[in-house]
mmCIF file of C-alpha atoms in Angstrom:
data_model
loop_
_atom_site.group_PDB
_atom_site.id
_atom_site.type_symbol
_atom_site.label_atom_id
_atom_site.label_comp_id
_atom_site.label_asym_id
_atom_site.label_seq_id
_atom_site.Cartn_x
_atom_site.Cartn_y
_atom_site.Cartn_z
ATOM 1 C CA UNK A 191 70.076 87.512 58.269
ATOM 2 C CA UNK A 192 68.705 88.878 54.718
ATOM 3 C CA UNK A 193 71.179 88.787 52.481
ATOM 4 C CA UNK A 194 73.112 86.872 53.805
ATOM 5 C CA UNK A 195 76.501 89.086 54.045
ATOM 6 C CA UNK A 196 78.842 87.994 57.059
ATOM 7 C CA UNK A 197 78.787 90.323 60.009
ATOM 8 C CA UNK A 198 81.587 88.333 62.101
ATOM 9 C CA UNK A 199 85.162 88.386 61.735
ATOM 10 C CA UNK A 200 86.770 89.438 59.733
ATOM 11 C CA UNK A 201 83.758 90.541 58.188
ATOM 12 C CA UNK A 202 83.167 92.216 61.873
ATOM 13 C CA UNK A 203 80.074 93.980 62.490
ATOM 14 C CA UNK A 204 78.977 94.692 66.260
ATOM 15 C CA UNK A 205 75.706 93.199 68.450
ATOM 16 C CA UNK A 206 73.697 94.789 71.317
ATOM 17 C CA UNK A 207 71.134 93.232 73.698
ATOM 18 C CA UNK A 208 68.444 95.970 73.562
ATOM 19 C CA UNK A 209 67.373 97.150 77.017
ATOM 20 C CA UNK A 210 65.131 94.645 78.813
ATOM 21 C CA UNK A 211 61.774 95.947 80.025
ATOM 22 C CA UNK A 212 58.749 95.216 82.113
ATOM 23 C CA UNK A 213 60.639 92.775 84.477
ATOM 24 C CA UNK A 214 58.226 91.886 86.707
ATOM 25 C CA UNK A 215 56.153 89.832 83.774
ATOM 26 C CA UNK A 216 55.941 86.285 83.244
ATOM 27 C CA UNK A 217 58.047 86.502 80.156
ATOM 28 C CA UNK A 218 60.799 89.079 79.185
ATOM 29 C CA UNK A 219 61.083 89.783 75.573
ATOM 30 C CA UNK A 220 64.592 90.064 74.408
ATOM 31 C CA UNK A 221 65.707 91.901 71.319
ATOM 32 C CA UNK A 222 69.296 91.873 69.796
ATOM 33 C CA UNK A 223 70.209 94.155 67.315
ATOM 34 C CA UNK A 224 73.435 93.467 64.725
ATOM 35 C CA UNK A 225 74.905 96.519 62.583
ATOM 36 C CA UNK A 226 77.378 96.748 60.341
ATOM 37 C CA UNK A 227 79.712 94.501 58.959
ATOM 38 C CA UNK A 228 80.878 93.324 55.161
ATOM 39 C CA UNK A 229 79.893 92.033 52.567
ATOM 40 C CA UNK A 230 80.787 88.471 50.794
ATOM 41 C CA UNK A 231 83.608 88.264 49.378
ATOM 42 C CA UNK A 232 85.542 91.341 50.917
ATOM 43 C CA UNK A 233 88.025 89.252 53.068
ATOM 44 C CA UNK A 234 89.368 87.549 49.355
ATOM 45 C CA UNK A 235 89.154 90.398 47.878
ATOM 46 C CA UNK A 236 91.257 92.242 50.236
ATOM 47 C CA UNK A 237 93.403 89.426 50.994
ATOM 48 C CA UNK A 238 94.928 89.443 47.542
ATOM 49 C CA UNK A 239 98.282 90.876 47.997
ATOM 50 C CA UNK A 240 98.741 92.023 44.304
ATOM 51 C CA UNK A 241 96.070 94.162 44.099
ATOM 52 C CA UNK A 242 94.176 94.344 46.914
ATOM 53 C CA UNK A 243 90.569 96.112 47.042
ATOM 54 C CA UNK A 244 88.823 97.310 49.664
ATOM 55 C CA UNK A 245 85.301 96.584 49.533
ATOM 56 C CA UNK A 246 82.854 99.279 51.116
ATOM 57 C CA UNK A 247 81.362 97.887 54.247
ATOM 58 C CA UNK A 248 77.596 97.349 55.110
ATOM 59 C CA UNK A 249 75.213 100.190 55.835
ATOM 60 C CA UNK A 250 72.680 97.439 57.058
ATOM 61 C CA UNK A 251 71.150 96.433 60.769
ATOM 62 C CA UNK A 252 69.100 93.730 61.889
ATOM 63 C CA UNK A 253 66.876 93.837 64.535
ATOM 64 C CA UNK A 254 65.243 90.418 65.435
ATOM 65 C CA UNK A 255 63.296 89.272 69.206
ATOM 66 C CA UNK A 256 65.050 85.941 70.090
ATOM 67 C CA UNK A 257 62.233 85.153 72.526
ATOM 68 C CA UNK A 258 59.337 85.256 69.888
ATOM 69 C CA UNK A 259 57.726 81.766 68.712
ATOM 70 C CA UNK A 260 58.465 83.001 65.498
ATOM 71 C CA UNK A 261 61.523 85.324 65.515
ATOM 72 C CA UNK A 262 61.687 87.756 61.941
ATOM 73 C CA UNK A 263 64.310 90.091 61.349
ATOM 74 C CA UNK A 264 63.634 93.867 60.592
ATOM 75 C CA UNK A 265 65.963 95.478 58.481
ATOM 76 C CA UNK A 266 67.504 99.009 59.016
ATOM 77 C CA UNK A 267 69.486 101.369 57.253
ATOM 78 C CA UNK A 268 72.576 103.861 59.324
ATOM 79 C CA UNK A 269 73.621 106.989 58.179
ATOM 80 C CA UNK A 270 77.075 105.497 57.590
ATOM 81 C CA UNK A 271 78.644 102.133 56.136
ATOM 82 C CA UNK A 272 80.839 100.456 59.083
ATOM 83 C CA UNK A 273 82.745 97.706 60.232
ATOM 84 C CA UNK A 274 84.763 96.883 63.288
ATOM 85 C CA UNK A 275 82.476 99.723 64.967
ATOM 86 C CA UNK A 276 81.538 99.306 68.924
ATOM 87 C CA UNK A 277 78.209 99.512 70.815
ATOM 88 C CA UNK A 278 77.873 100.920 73.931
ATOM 89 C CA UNK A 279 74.120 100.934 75.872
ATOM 90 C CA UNK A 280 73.484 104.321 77.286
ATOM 91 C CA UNK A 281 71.967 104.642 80.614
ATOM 92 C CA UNK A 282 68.556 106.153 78.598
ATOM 93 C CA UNK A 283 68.466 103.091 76.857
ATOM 94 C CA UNK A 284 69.676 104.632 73.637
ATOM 95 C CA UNK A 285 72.973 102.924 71.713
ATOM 96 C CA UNK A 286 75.904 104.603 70.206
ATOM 97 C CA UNK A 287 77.750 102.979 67.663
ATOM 98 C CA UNK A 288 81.201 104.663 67.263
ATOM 99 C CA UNK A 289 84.372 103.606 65.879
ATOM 100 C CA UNK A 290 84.849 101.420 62.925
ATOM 101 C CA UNK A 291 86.252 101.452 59.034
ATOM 102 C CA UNK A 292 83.860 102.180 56.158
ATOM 103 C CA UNK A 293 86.121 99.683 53.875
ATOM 104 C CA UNK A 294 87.738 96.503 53.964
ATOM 105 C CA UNK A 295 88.209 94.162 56.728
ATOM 106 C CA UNK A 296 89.055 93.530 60.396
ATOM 107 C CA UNK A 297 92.726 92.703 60.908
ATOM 108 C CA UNK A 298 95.840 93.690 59.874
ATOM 109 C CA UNK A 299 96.200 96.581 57.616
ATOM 110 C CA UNK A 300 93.622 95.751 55.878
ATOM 111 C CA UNK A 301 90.646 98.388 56.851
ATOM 112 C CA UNK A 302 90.141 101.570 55.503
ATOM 113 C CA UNK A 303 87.873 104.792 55.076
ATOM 114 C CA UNK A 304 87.820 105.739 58.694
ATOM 115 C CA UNK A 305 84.642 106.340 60.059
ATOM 116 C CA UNK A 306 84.497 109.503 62.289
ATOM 117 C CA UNK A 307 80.705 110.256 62.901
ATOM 118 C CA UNK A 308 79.375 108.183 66.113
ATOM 119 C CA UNK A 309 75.865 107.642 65.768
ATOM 120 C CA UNK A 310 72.863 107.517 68.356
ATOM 121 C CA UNK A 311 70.638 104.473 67.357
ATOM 122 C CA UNK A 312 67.136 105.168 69.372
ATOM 123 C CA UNK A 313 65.364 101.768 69.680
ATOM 124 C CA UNK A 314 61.817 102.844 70.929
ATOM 125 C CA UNK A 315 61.434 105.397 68.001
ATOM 126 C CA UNK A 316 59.476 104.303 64.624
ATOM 127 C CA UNK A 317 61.758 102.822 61.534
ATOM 128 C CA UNK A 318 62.952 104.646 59.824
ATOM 129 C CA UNK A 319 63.900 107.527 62.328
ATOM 130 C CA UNK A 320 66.134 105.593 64.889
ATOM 131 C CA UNK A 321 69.078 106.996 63.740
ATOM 132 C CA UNK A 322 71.043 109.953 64.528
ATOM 133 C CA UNK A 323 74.564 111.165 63.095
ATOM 134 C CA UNK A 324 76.876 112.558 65.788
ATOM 135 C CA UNK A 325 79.657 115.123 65.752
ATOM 136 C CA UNK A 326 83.131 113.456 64.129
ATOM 137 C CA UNK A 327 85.800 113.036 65.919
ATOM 138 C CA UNK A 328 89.458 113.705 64.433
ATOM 139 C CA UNK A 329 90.649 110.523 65.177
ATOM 140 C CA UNK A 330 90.551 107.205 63.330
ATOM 141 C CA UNK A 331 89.571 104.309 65.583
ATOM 142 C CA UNK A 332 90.213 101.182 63.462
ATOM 143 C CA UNK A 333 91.166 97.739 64.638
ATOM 144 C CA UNK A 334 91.466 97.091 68.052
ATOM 145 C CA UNK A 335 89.160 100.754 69.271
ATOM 146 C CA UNK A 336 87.079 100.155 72.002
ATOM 147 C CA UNK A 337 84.539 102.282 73.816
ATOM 148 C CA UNK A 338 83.016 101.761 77.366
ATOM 149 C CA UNK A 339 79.856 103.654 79.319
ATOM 150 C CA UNK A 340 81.179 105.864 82.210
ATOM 151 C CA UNK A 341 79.269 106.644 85.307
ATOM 152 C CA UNK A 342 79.122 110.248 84.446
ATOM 153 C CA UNK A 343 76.750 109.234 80.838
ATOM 154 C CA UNK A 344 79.876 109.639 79.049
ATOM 155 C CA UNK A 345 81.182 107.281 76.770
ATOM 156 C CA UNK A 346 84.917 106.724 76.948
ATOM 157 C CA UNK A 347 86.392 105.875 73.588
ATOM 158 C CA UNK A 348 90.581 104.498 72.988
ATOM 159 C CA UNK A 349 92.493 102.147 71.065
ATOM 160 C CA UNK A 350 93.517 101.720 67.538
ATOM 161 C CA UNK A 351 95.933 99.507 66.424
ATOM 162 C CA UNK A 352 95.705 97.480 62.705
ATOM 163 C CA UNK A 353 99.586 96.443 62.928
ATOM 164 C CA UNK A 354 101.529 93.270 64.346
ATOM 165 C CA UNK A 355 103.118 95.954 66.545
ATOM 166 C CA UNK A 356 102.913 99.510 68.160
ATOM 167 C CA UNK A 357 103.612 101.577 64.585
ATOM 168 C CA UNK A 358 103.726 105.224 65.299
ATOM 169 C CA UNK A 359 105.178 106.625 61.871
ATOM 170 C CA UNK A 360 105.477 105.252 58.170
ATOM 171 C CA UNK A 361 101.873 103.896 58.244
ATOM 172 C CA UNK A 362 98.622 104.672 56.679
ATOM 173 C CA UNK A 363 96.815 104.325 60.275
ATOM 174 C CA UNK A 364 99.496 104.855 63.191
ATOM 175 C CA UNK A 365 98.723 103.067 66.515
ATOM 176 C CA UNK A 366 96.786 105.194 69.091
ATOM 177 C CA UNK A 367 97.399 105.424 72.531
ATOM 178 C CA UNK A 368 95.059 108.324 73.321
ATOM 179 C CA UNK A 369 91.713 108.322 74.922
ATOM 180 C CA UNK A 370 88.500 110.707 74.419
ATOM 181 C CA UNK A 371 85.669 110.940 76.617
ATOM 182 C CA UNK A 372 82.157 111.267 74.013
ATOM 183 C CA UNK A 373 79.496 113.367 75.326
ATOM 184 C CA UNK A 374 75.663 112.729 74.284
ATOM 185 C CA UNK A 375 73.491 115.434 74.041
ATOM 186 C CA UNK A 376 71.924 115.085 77.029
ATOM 187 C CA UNK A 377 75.130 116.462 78.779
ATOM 188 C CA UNK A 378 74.097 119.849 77.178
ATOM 189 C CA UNK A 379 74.170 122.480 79.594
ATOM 190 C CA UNK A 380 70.729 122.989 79.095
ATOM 191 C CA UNK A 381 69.797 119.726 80.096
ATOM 192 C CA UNK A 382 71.746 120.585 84.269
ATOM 193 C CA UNK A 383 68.121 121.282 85.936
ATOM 194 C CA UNK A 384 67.332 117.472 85.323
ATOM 195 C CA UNK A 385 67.951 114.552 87.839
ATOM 196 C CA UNK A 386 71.564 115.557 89.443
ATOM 197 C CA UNK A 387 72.267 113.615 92.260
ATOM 198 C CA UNK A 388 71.104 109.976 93.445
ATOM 199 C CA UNK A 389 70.547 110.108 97.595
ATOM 200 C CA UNK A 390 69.444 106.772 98.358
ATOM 201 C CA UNK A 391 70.705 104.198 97.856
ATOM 202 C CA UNK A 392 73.952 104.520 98.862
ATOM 203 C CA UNK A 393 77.285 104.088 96.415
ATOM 204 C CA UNK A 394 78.500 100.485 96.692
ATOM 205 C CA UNK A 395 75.129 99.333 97.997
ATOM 206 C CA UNK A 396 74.294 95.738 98.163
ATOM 207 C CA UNK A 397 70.469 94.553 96.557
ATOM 208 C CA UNK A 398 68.391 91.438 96.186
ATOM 209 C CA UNK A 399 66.403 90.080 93.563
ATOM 210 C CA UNK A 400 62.617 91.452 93.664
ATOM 211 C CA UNK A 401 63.770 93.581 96.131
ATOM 212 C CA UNK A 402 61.266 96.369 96.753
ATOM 213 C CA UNK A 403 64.244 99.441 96.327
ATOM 214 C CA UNK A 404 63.261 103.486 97.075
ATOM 215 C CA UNK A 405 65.520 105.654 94.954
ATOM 216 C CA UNK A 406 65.785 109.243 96.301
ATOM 217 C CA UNK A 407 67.488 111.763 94.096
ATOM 218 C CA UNK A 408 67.553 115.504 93.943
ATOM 219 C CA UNK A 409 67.050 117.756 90.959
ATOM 220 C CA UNK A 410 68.236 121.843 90.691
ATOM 221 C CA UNK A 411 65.042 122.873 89.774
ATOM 222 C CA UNK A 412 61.866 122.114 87.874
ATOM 223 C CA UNK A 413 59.037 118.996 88.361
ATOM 224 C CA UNK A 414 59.492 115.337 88.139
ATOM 225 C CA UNK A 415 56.616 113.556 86.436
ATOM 226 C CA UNK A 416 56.431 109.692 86.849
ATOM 227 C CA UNK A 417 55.605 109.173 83.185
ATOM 228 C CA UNK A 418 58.801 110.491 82.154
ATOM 229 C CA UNK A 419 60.608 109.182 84.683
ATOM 230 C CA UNK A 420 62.669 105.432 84.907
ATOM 231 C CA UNK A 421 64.966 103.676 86.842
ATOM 232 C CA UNK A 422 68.126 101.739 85.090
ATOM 233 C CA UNK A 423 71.108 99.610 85.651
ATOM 234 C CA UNK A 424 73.539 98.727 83.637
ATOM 235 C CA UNK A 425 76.090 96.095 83.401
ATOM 236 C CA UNK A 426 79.444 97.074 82.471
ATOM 237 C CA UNK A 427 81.181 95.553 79.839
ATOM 238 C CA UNK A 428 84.361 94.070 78.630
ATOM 239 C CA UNK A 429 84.814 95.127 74.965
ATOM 240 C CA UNK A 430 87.413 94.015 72.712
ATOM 241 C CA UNK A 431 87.097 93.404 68.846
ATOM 242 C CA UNK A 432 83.942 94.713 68.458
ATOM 243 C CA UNK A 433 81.653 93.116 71.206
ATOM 244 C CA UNK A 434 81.340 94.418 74.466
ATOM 245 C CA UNK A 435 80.970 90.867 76.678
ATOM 246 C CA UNK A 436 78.836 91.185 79.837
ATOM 247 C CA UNK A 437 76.454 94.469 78.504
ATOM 248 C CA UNK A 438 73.043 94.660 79.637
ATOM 249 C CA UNK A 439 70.386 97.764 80.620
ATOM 250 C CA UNK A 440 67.602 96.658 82.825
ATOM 251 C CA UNK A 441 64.365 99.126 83.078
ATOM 252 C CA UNK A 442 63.121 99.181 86.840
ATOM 253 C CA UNK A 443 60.529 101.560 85.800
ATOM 254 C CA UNK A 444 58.984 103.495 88.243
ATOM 255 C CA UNK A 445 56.208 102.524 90.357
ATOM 256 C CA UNK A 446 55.308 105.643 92.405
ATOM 257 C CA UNK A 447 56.785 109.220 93.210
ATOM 258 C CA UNK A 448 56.727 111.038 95.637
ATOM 259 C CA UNK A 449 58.128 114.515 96.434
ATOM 260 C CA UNK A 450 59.931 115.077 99.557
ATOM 261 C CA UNK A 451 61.293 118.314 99.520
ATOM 262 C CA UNK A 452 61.268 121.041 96.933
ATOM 263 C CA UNK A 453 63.912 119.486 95.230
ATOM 264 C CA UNK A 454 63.937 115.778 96.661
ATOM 265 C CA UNK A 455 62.139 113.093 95.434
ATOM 266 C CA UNK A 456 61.733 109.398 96.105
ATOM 267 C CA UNK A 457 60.822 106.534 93.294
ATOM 268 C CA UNK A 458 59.676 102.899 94.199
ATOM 269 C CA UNK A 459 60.970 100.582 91.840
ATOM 270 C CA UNK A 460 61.364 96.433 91.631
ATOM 271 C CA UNK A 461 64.733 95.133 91.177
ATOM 272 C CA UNK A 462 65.049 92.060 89.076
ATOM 273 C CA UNK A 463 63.773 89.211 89.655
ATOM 274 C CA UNK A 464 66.399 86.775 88.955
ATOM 275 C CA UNK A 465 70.376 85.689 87.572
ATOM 276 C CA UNK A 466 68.512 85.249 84.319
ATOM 277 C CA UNK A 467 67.728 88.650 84.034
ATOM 278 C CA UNK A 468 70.675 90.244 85.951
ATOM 279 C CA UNK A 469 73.214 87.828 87.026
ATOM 280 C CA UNK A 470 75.468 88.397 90.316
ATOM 281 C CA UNK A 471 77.700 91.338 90.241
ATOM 282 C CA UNK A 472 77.911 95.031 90.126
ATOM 283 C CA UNK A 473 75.945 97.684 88.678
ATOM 284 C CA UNK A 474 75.449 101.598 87.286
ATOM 285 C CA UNK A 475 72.359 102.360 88.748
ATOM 286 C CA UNK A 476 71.124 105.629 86.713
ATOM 287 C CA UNK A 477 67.753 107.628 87.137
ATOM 288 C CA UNK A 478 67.043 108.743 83.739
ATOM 289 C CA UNK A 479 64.003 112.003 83.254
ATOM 290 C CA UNK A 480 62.637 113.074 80.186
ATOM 291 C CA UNK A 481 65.258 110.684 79.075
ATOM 292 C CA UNK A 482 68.125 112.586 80.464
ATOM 293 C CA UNK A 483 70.296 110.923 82.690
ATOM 294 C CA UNK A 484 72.620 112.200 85.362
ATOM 295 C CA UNK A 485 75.235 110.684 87.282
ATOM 296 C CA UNK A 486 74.749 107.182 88.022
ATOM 297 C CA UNK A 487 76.271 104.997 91.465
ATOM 298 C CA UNK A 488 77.569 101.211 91.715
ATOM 299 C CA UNK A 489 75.008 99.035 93.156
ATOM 300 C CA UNK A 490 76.030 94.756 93.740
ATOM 301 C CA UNK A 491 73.349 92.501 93.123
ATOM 302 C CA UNK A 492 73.933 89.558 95.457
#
């Protein structure tokens, strides 16, 4: 990457698969993107047990498509310096980055500066203005945080632990046990009339690969237009240190729509077409409109 600053541990910045789109072609494009991290030199420097100093993390991402020819990285700038943060795919296709130290290093006692603002990173928006600073939380989530997508849109956020053992008092960063549940905007109150309930297909149901799939769903009020309308699923992940194993956001897009009942509607969507794309296992399936999601169900791919 340019510049060539670390971004794994203990120089630990985060990775994301962006979502992968327009399935049904002969070649998927992949994109990755890596954020955060610090820079050369830090761990040394923070290492040094007479005087230790805490060198401010990276405010840098890198973008890069791992399936071009010719793969470049693109270079991005967040609102905030971080380390140690977490990524988390949101059913829109949008990524929050949460958690994390603005100083320092992963590890024991040995990160610092809190960082408290999450931030929405929104990939099909023009550089420049992909990123958006959140509302802080009062808690700091250093080493050992982790955050995980919830089948409400929520993003469920825990953890914090930078010592050999549970230390609850005497220390700079005490161990947390608590949990928080983040909300994105499009939980806004405002956003209710959207998508609200998927129909068909059932919770728990089993699908194929290229399986020709009809989503119904029901909305409270106003019209759904097929232009601003998709189909996702998302893999859940297992996140520890930083990298959540196993995450992945497919876009089914949305083939045709049709309205059933004043408030019912029906979208015919592809599933994947292979384990390449979306290997065996379980599923959120979400419909997302005017990029607002609502509650998604668990779908198997066998």
């Amino acid at each position: 990457m340019p510049g060539g600053d670390p971004r794994c541990y203990p120089s630990t910045g985060s990775a994301v698969l962006l979502p992968l789109k327009n399935l049904q072609a002969p070649s998927v494009e992949a994109e990755v993107l890596v954020c955060g991290g610090a820079p050369k030199g830090s761990v040394v420097k923070a290492k040094n047990r007479k005087k230790p100093i805490f060198v401010g993390a990276l405010d840098t991402c890198g973008r890069i498509k791992i399936t071009h020819p010719n793969p470049k990285w693109v270079m991005e700038t967040m609102p905030h310096a971080r380390l140690m943060g977490d990524m988390t795919l949101l059913p829109n296709g949008n990524v929050l980055i949460v958690n994390g130290a603005a100083a320092g290093i992963a590890g024991w006692e040995i990160g610092r500066n809190p960082v408290l603002n999450p931030v929405i990173y929104r990939p099909d928006e023009k550089l420049g203005s992909r990123f958006e600073s959140q509302n802080p939380t009062t808690k700091p989530r250093m080493y050992h945080s982790t955050a995980v997508l919830l089948r409400d849109g929520r993003v469920l956020v825990g953890g914090s632990n930078p010592h050999m053992r549970y230390e609850f008092t005497g220390v700079l960063f005490p161990t947390e046990l608590s949990l928080e549940a983040f909300s994105p905007a499009y939980l806004d109150p405002e956003n209710s009339i959207l998508p609200s309930k998927i129909v068909l297909p059932a919770s728990q149901a089993k699908l194929k690969y290229k399986q020709n799939l009809e989503v119904r769903f029901t909305v409270a009020a106003g019209n759904v237009t097929l232009d601003k309308l998709s189909v996702t699923m998302v893999a859940p992940s297992f996140t520890t240190h930083s990298f959540s194993m196993n995450q992945r956001l497919l876009v089914l897009g949305s083939e045709k729509l049709t309205g059933l009942t004043n408030n019912t509607y029906a979208v015919q969507v592809t599933t994947p077409g292979s384990g390449n794309l979306a290997p065996l296992g379980y599923y959120l399936l979400f419909v997302v409109h005017q990029d607002i999601p609502k509650e998604g169900i668990w779908v198997d791919m066998q």
